[in-house]
Short mmCIF file of C-alpha atoms and ligand atoms in Angstrom, two decimals:
data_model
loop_
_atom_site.label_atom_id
_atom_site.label_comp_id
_atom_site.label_asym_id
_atom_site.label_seq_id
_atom_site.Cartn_x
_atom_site.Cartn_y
_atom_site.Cartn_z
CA UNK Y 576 -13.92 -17.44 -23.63
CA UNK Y 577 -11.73 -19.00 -21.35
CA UNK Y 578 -10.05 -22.46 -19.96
CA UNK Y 579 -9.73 -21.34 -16.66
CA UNK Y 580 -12.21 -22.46 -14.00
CA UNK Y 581 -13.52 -19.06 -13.33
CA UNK Y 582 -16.77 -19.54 -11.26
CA UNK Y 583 -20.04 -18.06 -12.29
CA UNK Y 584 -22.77 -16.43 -9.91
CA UNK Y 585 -24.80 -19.71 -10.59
CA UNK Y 586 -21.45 -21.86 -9.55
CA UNK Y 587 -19.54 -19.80 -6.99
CA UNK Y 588 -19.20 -21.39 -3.80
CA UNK Y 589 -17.19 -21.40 -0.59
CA UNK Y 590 -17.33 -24.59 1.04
CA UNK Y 591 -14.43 -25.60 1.43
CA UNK Y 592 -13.19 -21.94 2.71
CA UNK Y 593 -15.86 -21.38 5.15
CA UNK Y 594 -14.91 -24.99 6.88
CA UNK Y 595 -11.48 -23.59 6.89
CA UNK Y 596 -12.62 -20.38 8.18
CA UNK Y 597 -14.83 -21.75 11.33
CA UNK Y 598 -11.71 -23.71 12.21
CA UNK Y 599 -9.19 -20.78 11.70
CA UNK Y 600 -11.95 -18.99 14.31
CA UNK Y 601 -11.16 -21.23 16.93
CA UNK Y 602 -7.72 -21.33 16.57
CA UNK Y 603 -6.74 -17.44 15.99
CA UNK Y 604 -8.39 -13.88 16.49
CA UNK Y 605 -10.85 -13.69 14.08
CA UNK Y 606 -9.48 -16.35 12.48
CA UNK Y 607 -6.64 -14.71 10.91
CA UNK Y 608 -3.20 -12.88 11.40
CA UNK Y 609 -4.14 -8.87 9.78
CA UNK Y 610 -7.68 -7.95 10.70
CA UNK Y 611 -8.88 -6.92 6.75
CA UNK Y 612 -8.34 -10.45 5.99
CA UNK Y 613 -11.34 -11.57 7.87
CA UNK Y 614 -13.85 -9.98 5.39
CA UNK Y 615 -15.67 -8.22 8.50
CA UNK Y 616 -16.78 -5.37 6.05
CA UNK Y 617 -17.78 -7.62 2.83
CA UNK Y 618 -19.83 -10.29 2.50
CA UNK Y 619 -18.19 -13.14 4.05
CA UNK Y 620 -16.55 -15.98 5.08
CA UNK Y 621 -12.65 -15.53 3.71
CA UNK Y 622 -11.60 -16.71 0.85
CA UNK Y 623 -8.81 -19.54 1.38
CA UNK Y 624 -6.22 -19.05 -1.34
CA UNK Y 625 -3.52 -22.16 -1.92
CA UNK Y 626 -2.23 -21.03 -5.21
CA UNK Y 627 -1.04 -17.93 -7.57
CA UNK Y 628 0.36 -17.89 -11.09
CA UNK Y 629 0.48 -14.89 -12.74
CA UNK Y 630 -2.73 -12.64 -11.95
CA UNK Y 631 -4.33 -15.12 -10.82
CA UNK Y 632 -5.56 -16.32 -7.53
CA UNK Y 633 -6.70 -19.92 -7.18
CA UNK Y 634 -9.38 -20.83 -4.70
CA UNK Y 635 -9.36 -24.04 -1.87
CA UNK Y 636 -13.12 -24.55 -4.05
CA UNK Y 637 -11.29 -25.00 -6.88
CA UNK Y 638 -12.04 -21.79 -8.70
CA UNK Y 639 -9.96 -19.00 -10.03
CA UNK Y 640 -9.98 -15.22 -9.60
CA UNK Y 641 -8.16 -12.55 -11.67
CA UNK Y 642 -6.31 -10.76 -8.54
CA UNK Y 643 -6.56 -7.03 -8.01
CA UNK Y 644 -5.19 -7.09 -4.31
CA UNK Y 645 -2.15 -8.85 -5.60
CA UNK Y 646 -1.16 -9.25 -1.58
CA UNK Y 647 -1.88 -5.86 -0.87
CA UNK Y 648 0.52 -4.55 -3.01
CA UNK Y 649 3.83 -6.33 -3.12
CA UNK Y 650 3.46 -8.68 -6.18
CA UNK Y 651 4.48 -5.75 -9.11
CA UNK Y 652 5.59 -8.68 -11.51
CA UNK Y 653 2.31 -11.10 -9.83
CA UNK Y 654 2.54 -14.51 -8.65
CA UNK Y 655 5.31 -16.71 -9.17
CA UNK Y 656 7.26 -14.91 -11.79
CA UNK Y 657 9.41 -17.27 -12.73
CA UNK Y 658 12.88 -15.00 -12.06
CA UNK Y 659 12.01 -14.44 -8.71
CA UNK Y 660 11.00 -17.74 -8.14
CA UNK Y 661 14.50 -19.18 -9.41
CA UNK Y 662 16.58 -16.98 -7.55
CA UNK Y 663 14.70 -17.82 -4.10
CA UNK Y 664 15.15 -21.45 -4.69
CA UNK Y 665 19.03 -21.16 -5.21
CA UNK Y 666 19.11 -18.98 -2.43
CA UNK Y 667 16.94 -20.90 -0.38
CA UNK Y 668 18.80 -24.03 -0.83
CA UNK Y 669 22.17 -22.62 0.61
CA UNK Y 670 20.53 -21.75 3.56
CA UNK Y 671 17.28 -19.81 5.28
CA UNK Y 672 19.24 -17.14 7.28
CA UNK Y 673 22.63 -16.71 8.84
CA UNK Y 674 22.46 -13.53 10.79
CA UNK Y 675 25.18 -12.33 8.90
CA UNK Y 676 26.30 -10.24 6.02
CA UNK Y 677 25.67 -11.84 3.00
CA UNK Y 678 26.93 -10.71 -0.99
CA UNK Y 679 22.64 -10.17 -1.42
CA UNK Y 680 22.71 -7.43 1.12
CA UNK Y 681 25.11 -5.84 -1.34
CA UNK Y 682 23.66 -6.39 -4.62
CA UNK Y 683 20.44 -5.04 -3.50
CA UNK Y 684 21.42 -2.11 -1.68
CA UNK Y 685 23.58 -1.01 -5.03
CA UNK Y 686 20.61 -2.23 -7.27
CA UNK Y 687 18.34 0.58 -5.27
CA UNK Y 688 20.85 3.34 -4.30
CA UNK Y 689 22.24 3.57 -7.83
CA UNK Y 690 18.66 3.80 -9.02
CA UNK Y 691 17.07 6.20 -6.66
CA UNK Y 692 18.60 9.45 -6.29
CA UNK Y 693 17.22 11.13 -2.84
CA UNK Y 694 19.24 8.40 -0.83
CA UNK Y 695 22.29 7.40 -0.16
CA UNK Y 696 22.66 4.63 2.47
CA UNK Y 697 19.23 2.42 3.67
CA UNK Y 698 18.60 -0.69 6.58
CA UNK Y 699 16.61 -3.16 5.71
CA UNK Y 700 14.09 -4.41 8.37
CA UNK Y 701 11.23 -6.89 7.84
CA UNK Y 702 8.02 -5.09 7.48
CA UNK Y 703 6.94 -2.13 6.67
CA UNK Y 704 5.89 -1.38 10.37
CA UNK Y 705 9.17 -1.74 11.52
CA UNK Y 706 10.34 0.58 8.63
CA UNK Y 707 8.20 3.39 10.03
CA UNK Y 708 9.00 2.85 13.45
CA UNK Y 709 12.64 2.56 12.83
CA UNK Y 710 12.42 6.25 10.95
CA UNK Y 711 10.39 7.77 13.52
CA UNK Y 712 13.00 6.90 15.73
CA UNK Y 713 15.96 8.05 13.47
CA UNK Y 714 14.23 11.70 13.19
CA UNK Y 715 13.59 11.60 16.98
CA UNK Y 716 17.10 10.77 17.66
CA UNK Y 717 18.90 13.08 14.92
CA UNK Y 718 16.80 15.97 16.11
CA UNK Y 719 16.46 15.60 19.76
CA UNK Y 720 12.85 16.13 19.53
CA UNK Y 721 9.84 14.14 20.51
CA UNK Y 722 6.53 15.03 18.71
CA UNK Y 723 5.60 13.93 14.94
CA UNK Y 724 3.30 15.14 13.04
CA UNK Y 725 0.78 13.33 10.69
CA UNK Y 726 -1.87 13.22 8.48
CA UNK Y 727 -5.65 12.03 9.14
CA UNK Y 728 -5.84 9.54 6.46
CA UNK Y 729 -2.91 8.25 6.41
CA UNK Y 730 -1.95 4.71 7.27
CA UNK Y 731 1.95 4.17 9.02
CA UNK Y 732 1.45 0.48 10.37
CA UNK Y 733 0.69 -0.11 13.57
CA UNK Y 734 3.28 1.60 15.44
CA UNK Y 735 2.22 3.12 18.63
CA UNK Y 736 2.50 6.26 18.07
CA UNK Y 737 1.00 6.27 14.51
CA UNK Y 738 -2.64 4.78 15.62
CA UNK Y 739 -4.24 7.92 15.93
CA UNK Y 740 -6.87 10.07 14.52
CA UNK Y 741 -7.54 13.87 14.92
CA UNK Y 742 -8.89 14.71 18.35
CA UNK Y 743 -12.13 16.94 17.74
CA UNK Y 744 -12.29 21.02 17.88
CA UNK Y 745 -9.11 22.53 17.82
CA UNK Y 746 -7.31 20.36 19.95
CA UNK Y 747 -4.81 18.36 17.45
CA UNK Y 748 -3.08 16.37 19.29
CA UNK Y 749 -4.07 12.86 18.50
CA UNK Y 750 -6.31 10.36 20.29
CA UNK Y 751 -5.72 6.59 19.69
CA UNK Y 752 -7.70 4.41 17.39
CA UNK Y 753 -6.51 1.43 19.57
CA UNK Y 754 -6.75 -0.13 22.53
CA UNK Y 755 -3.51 -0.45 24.44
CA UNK Y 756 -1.64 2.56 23.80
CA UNK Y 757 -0.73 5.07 26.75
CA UNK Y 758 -2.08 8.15 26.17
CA UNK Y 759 1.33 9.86 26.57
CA UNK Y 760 2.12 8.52 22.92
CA UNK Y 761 -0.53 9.59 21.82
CA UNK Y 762 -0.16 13.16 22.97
CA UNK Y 763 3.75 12.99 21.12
CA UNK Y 764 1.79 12.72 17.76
CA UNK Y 765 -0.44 15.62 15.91
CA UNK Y 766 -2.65 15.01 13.36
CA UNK Y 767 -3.64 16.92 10.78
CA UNK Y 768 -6.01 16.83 8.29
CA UNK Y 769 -4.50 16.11 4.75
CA UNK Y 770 -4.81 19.27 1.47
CA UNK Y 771 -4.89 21.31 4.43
CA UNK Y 772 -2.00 23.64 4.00
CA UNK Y 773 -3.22 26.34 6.94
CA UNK Y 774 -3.71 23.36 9.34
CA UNK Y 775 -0.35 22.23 8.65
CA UNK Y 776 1.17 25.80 9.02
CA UNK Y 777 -0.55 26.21 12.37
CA UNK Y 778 0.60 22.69 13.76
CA UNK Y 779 4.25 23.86 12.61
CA UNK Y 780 3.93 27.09 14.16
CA UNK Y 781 2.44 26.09 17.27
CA UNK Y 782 4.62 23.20 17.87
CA UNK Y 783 7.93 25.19 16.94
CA UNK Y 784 10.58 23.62 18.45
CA UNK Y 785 9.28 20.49 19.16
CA UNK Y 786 8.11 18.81 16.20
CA UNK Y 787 11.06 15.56 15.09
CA UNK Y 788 8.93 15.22 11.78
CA UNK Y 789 5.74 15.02 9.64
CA UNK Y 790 5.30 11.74 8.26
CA UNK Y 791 3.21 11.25 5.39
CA UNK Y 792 2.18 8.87 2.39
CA UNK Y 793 2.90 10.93 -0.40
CA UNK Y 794 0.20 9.05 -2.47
CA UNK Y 795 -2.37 8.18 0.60
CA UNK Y 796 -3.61 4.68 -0.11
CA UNK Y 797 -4.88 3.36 2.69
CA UNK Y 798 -7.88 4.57 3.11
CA UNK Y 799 -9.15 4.78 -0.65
CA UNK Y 800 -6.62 6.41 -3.23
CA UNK Y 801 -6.43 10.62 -1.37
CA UNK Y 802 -4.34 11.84 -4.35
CA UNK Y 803 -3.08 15.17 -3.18
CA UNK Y 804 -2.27 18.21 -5.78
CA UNK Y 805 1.59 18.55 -6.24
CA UNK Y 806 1.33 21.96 -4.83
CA UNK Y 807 0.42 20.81 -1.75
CA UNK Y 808 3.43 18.41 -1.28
CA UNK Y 809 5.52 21.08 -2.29
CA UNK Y 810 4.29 23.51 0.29
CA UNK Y 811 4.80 20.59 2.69
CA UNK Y 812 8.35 20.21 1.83
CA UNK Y 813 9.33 23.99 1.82
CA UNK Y 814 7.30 24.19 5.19
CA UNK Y 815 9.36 21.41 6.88
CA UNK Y 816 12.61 22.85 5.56
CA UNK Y 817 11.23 26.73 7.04
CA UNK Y 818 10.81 24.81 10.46
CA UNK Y 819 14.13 22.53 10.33
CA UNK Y 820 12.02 19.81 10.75
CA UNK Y 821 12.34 16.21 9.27
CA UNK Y 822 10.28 15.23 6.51
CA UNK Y 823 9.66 11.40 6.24
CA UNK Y 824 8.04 9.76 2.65
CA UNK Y 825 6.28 6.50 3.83
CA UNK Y 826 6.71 5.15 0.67
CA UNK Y 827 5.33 1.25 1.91
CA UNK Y 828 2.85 1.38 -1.10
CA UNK Y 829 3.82 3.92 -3.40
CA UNK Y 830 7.70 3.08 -3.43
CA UNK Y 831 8.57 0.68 -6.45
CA UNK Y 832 5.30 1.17 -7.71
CA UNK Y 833 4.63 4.53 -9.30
CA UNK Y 834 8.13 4.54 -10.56
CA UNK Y 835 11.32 2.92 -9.42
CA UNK Y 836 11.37 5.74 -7.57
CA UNK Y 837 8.32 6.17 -5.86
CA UNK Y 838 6.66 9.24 -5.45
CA UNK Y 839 9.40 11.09 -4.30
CA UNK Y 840 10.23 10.92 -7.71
CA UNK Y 841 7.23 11.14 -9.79
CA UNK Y 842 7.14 14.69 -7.69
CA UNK Y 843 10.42 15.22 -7.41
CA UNK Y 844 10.05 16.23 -3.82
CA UNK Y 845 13.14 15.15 -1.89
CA UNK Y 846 11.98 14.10 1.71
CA UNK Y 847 15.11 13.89 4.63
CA UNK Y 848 13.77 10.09 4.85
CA UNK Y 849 11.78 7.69 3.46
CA UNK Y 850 10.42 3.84 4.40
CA UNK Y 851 9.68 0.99 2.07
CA UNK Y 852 8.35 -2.05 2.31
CA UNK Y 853 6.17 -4.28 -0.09
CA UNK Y 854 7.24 -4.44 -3.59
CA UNK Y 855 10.93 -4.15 -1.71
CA UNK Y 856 10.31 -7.80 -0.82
CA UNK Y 857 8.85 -9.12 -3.95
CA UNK Y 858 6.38 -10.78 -1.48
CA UNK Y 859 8.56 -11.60 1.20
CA UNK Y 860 8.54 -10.14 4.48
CA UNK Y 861 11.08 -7.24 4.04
CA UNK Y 862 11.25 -3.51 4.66
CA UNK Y 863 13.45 -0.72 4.66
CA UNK Y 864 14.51 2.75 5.65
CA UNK Y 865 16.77 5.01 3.75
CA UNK Y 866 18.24 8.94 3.05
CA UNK Y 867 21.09 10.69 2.98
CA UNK Y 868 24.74 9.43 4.37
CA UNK Y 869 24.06 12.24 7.32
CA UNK Y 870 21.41 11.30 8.62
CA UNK Y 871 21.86 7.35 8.38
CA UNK Y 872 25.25 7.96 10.01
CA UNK Y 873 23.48 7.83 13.30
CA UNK Y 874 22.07 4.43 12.53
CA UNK Y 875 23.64 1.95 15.16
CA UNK Y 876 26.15 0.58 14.91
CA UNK Y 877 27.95 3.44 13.34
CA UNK Y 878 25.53 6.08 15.41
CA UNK Y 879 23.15 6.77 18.62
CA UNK Y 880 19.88 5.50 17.25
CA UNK Y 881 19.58 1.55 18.25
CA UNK Y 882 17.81 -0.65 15.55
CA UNK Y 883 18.19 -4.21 15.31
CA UNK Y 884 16.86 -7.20 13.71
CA UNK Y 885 17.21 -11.10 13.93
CA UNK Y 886 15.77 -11.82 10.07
CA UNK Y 887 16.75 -8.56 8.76
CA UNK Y 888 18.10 -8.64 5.42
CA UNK Y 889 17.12 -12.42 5.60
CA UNK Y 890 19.22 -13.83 2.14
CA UNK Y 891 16.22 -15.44 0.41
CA UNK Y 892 13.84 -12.05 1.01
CA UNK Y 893 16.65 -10.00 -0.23
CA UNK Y 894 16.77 -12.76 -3.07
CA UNK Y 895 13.19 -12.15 -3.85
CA UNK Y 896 13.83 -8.39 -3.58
CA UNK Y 897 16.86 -8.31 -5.68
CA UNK Y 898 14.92 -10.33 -8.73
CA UNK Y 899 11.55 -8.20 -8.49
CA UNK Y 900 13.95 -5.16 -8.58
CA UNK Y 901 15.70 -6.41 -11.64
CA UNK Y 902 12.61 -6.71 -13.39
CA UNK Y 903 11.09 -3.13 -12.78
CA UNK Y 904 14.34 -1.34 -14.21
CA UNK Y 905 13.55 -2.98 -17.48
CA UNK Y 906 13.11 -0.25 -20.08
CA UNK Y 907 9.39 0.70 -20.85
CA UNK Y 908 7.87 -1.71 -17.50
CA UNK Y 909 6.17 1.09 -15.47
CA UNK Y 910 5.10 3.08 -19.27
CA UNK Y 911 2.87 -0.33 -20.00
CA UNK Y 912 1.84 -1.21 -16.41
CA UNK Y 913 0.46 2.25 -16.89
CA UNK Y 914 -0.75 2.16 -20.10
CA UNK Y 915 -2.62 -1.07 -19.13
CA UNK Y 916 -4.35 0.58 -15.85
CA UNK Y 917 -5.01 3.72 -17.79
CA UNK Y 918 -6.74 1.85 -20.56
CA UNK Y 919 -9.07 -0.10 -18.03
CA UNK Y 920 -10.07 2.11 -15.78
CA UNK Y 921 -10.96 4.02 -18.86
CA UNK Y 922 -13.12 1.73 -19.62
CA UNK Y 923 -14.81 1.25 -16.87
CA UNK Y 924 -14.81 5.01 -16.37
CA UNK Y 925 -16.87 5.03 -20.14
CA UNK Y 926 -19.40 1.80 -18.98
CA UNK Y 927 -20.26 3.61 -15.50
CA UNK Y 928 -20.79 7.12 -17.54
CA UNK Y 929 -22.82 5.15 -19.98
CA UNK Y 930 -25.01 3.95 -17.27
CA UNK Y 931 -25.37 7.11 -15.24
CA UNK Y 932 -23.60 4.81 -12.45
CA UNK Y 933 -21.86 7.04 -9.73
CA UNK Y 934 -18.70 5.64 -9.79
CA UNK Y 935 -15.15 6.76 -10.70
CA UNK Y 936 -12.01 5.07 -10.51
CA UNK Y 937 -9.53 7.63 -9.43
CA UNK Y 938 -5.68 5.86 -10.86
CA UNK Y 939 -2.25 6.56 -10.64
CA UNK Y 940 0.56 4.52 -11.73
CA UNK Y 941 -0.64 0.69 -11.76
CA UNK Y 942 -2.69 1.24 -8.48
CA UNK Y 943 -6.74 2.69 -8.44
CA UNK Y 944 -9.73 2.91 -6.65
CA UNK Y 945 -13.02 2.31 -7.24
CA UNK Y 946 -15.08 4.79 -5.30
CA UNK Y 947 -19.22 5.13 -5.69
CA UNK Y 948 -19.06 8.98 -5.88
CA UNK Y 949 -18.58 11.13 -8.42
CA UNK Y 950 -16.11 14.10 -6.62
CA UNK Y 951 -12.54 14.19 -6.34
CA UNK Y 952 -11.20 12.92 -2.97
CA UNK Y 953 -8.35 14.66 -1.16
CA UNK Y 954 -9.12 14.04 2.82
CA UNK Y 955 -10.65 11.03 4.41
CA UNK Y 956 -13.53 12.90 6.31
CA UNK Y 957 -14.67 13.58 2.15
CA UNK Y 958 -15.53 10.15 1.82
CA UNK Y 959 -19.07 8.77 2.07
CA UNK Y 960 -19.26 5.79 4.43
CA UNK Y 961 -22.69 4.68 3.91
CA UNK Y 962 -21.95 4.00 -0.12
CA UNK Y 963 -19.86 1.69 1.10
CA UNK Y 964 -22.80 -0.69 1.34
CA UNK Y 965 -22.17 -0.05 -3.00
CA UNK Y 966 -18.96 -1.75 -2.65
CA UNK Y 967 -20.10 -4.80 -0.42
CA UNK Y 968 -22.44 -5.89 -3.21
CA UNK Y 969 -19.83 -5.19 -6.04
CA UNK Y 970 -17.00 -7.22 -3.76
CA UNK Y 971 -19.85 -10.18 -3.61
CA UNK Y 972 -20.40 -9.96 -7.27
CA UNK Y 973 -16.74 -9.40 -8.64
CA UNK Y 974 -16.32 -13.00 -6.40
CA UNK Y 975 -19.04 -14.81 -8.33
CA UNK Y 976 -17.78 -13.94 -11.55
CA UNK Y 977 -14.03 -14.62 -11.17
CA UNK Y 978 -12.73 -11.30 -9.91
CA UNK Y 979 -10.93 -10.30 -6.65
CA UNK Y 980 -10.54 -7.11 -4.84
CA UNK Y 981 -9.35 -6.43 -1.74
CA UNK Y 982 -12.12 -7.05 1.05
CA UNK Y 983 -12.71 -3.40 2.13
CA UNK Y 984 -13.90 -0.33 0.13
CA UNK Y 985 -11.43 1.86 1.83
CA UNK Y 986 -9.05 -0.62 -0.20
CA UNK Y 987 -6.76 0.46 -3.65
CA UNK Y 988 -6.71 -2.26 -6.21
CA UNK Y 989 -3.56 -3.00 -8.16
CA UNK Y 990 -2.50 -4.09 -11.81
CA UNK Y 991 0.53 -6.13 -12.34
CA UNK Y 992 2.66 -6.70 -15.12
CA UNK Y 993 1.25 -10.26 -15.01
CA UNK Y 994 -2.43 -8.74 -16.07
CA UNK Y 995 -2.75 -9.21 -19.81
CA UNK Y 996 -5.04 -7.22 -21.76
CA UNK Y 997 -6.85 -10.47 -22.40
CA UNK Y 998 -7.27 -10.63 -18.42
CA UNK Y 999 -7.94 -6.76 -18.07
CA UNK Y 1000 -10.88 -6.88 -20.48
CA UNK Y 1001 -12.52 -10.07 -18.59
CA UNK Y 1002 -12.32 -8.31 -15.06
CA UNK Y 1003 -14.27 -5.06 -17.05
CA UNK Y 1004 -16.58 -6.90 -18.10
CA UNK Y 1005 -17.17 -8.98 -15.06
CA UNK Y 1006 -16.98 -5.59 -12.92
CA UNK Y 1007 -19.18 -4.09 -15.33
CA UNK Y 1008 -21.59 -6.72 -14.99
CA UNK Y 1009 -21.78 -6.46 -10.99
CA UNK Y 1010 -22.26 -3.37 -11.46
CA UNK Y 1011 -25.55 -3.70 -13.13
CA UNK Y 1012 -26.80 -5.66 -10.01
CA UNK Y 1013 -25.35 -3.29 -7.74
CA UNK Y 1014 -27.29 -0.43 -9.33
CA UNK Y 1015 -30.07 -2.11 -11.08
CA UNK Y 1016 -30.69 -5.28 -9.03
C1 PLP U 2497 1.38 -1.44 4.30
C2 PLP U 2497 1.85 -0.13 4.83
C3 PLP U 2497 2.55 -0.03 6.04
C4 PLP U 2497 2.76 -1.22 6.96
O1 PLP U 2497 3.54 -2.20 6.37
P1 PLP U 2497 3.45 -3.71 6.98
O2 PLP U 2497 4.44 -4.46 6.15
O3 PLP U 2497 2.04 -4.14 6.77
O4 PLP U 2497 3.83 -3.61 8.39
C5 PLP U 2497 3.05 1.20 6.41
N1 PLP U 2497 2.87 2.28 5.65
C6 PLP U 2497 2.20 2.23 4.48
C7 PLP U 2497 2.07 3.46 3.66
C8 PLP U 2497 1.66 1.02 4.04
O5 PLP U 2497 0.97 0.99 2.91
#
């Protein structure tokens, strides 16, 4: 049905990547540079990947994969689309970075402030990470107050003050999922639990006064897809105003992707500030940070709150940005990227109810999540972690058959533009058919 060399289970090999992989070990941490890369909770060793074109991934064995990580979520348009690509040649050929201004700082910024309209001025940093940290900062410093507040289940980077889970019992304030972080940061941040609107009233109460901001991803999905009802955002945003305190959209994954302008948009929730990152990039390192003239006003250099960066706004990321951007404010791209995703989760959806399989696929915009249980998700503590053995033998079968997913259940799965319906029909069928052995043997 096809000319590409997709493998089959009776083909698939990785012999080339686990060589590369035992070497990698001895040279880095696991043998790699972000820990979910090191397939610790799928069947391993790591795929090593020297080649995209479209949505597809293309395999140091020699074999191709339709890609539904798409680099975790930057690659909107997929690999190598061939504007982007021009315009980061040209740029790259006058020259990698020149810690200065430069006329792409300005055609980007316009592209997105013209286009989004809850912000007026952003900084663009060079990771998501840094975007967070950067904002936490700004509310800190514009409000003169210390503690944040955030959401169990929601992932910020990993920013000090942002590693950190839900103490138990009523205590909120948060203990740290890592090593290496002084407790005292830890006790600046409370978490609570997300859909929770009494929990977030009490932490607002109780903290009156001292609370900078609640962070949150708007559309949680980084630790499966926690779609939260509107009314609950809403509550969250009339809440923060009630308290005069900060409200800050991480918008990493969702911004760009559920709509040019994020979910801040697809809600229509205004938040005081949101972060980017990402699609903002168009798979180069960039992020950003961005709201209202006010409150950016105290941005160094024109304000109290220092933030600085060597590669920021580095010409050829802004290049890539610029050209990804371009593409996504074509009329009718986010109505078929949704279409698409709509149309084959669907069917997936109809082979798993078919089957009797517990499955669902939970969707919005291009990005979903395939999830062995049948109930709706809101809060991380809802989710099942010994079914995600289910999703260790569907990763290990998607593989043999040609199809790639990120290497954690806890992981969202994206469709590009690139993703024909040709493409989207193979990876049902092939997901379909790992299915079978996941359920049936
Ligand atoms: C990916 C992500 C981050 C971190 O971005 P990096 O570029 O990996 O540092 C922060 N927040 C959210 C919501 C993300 O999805």
């Amino acid at each position: 049905m096809n000319s590409r060399p997709y493998p089959t289970p009776a083909t698939f090999t990785r012999a080339r990547s686990g060589e590369l992989f035992e070497t990698a070990k001895t040279y880095f941490p696991g043998g790699v540079h972000s820990p979910v890369r090191a397939f610790k909770s799928v069947q391993g060793p790591a795929i090593f990947f020297e080649r995209g074109e479209g949505c597809h991934l293309f395999d140091v064995d020699g074999q191709a994969f339709v890609d539904f990580c798409c680099s975790w979520g930057p690659l909107i348009l997929g690999h190598v689309h061939p504007a982007v690509l021009e315009r980061v040649q040209t740029t790259a050929a006058n020259g990698m970075s020149f810690g200065t201004p430069t006329p792409h700082d300005n055609l980007i910024g316009k592209l997105i402030l013209d286009n989004h309209r809850f912000i007026e001025m952003i900084r663009f940093v060079s990771s998501g990470t840094e975007a967070v940290m950067s904002a936490l900062r700004l509310a800190r410093g514009v409000t003169g107050r210390s503690k944040v507040i955030k959401f169990e289940g929601c992932y910020h980077g990993h920013v000090d003050s942002m590693l950190v889970k839900a103490g138990s019992g009523l205590v909120t304030f948060g203990i740290s999922t890592s090593a290496g972080i002084p407790e005292a940061y830890a006790q600046e941040t409370i978490v609570v639990p997300l859909a929770d609107p009494e929990a977030l009233e009490s932490a607002l109460r109780q903290n009156a006064g001292e609370v900078a901001c609640v962070i949150i991803e708007p559309i949680p999905a980084n630790n499966g897809l926690l779609l939260q009802n509107i009314e609950f955002l809403q509550f969250l945003r009339e809440k923060t105003r009630e308290y005069g305190v900060l409200l800050i959209f991480d918008e990493v994954i969702s911004g760009f992707r559920v709509g040019f302008e994020g979910a801040a948009g697809l809600y229509d929730i205004e938040p005081d500030i949101l972060t980017f990152g990402k699609i903002i990039g168009g798979g180069m390192p960039v992020g950003a940070y961005a709201a209202s003239r006010a409150i950016m006003e105290n941005v160094a250099p024109m304000g109290p709150v220092y933030q600085a960066g060597t590669l920021s706004a580095n010409p050829v990321a802004m290049a890539a940005g610029f050209a990804t951007l371009t593409e996504l404010l074509k009329p009718g791209f986010y109505e078929s990227l949704e279409e698409k995703t709509a149309q084959f989760t669907m069917h997936l959806q109809a082979y798993c109810d078919t089957r009797g399989y517990e499955v669902t696929f939970p969707h919005v915009g291009s990005i979903f999540w395939p999830t062995f249980t049948r109930k709706h998700i809101h809060r991380s503590d809802e989710i099942d972690g010994s079914r995600m053995d289910f999703f260790k033998t569907m990763h290990l079968e998607c593989l043999k058959r040609g199809v790639y997913f990120g290497p954690s259940g806890y992981e969202v799965g994206f469709v590009s533009a690139a993703h024909t319906e040709a493409d989207l029909d193979f990876a049902a069928e092939m997901i379909c058919e790992s299915l079978d052995v996941v359920f049936e043997g």
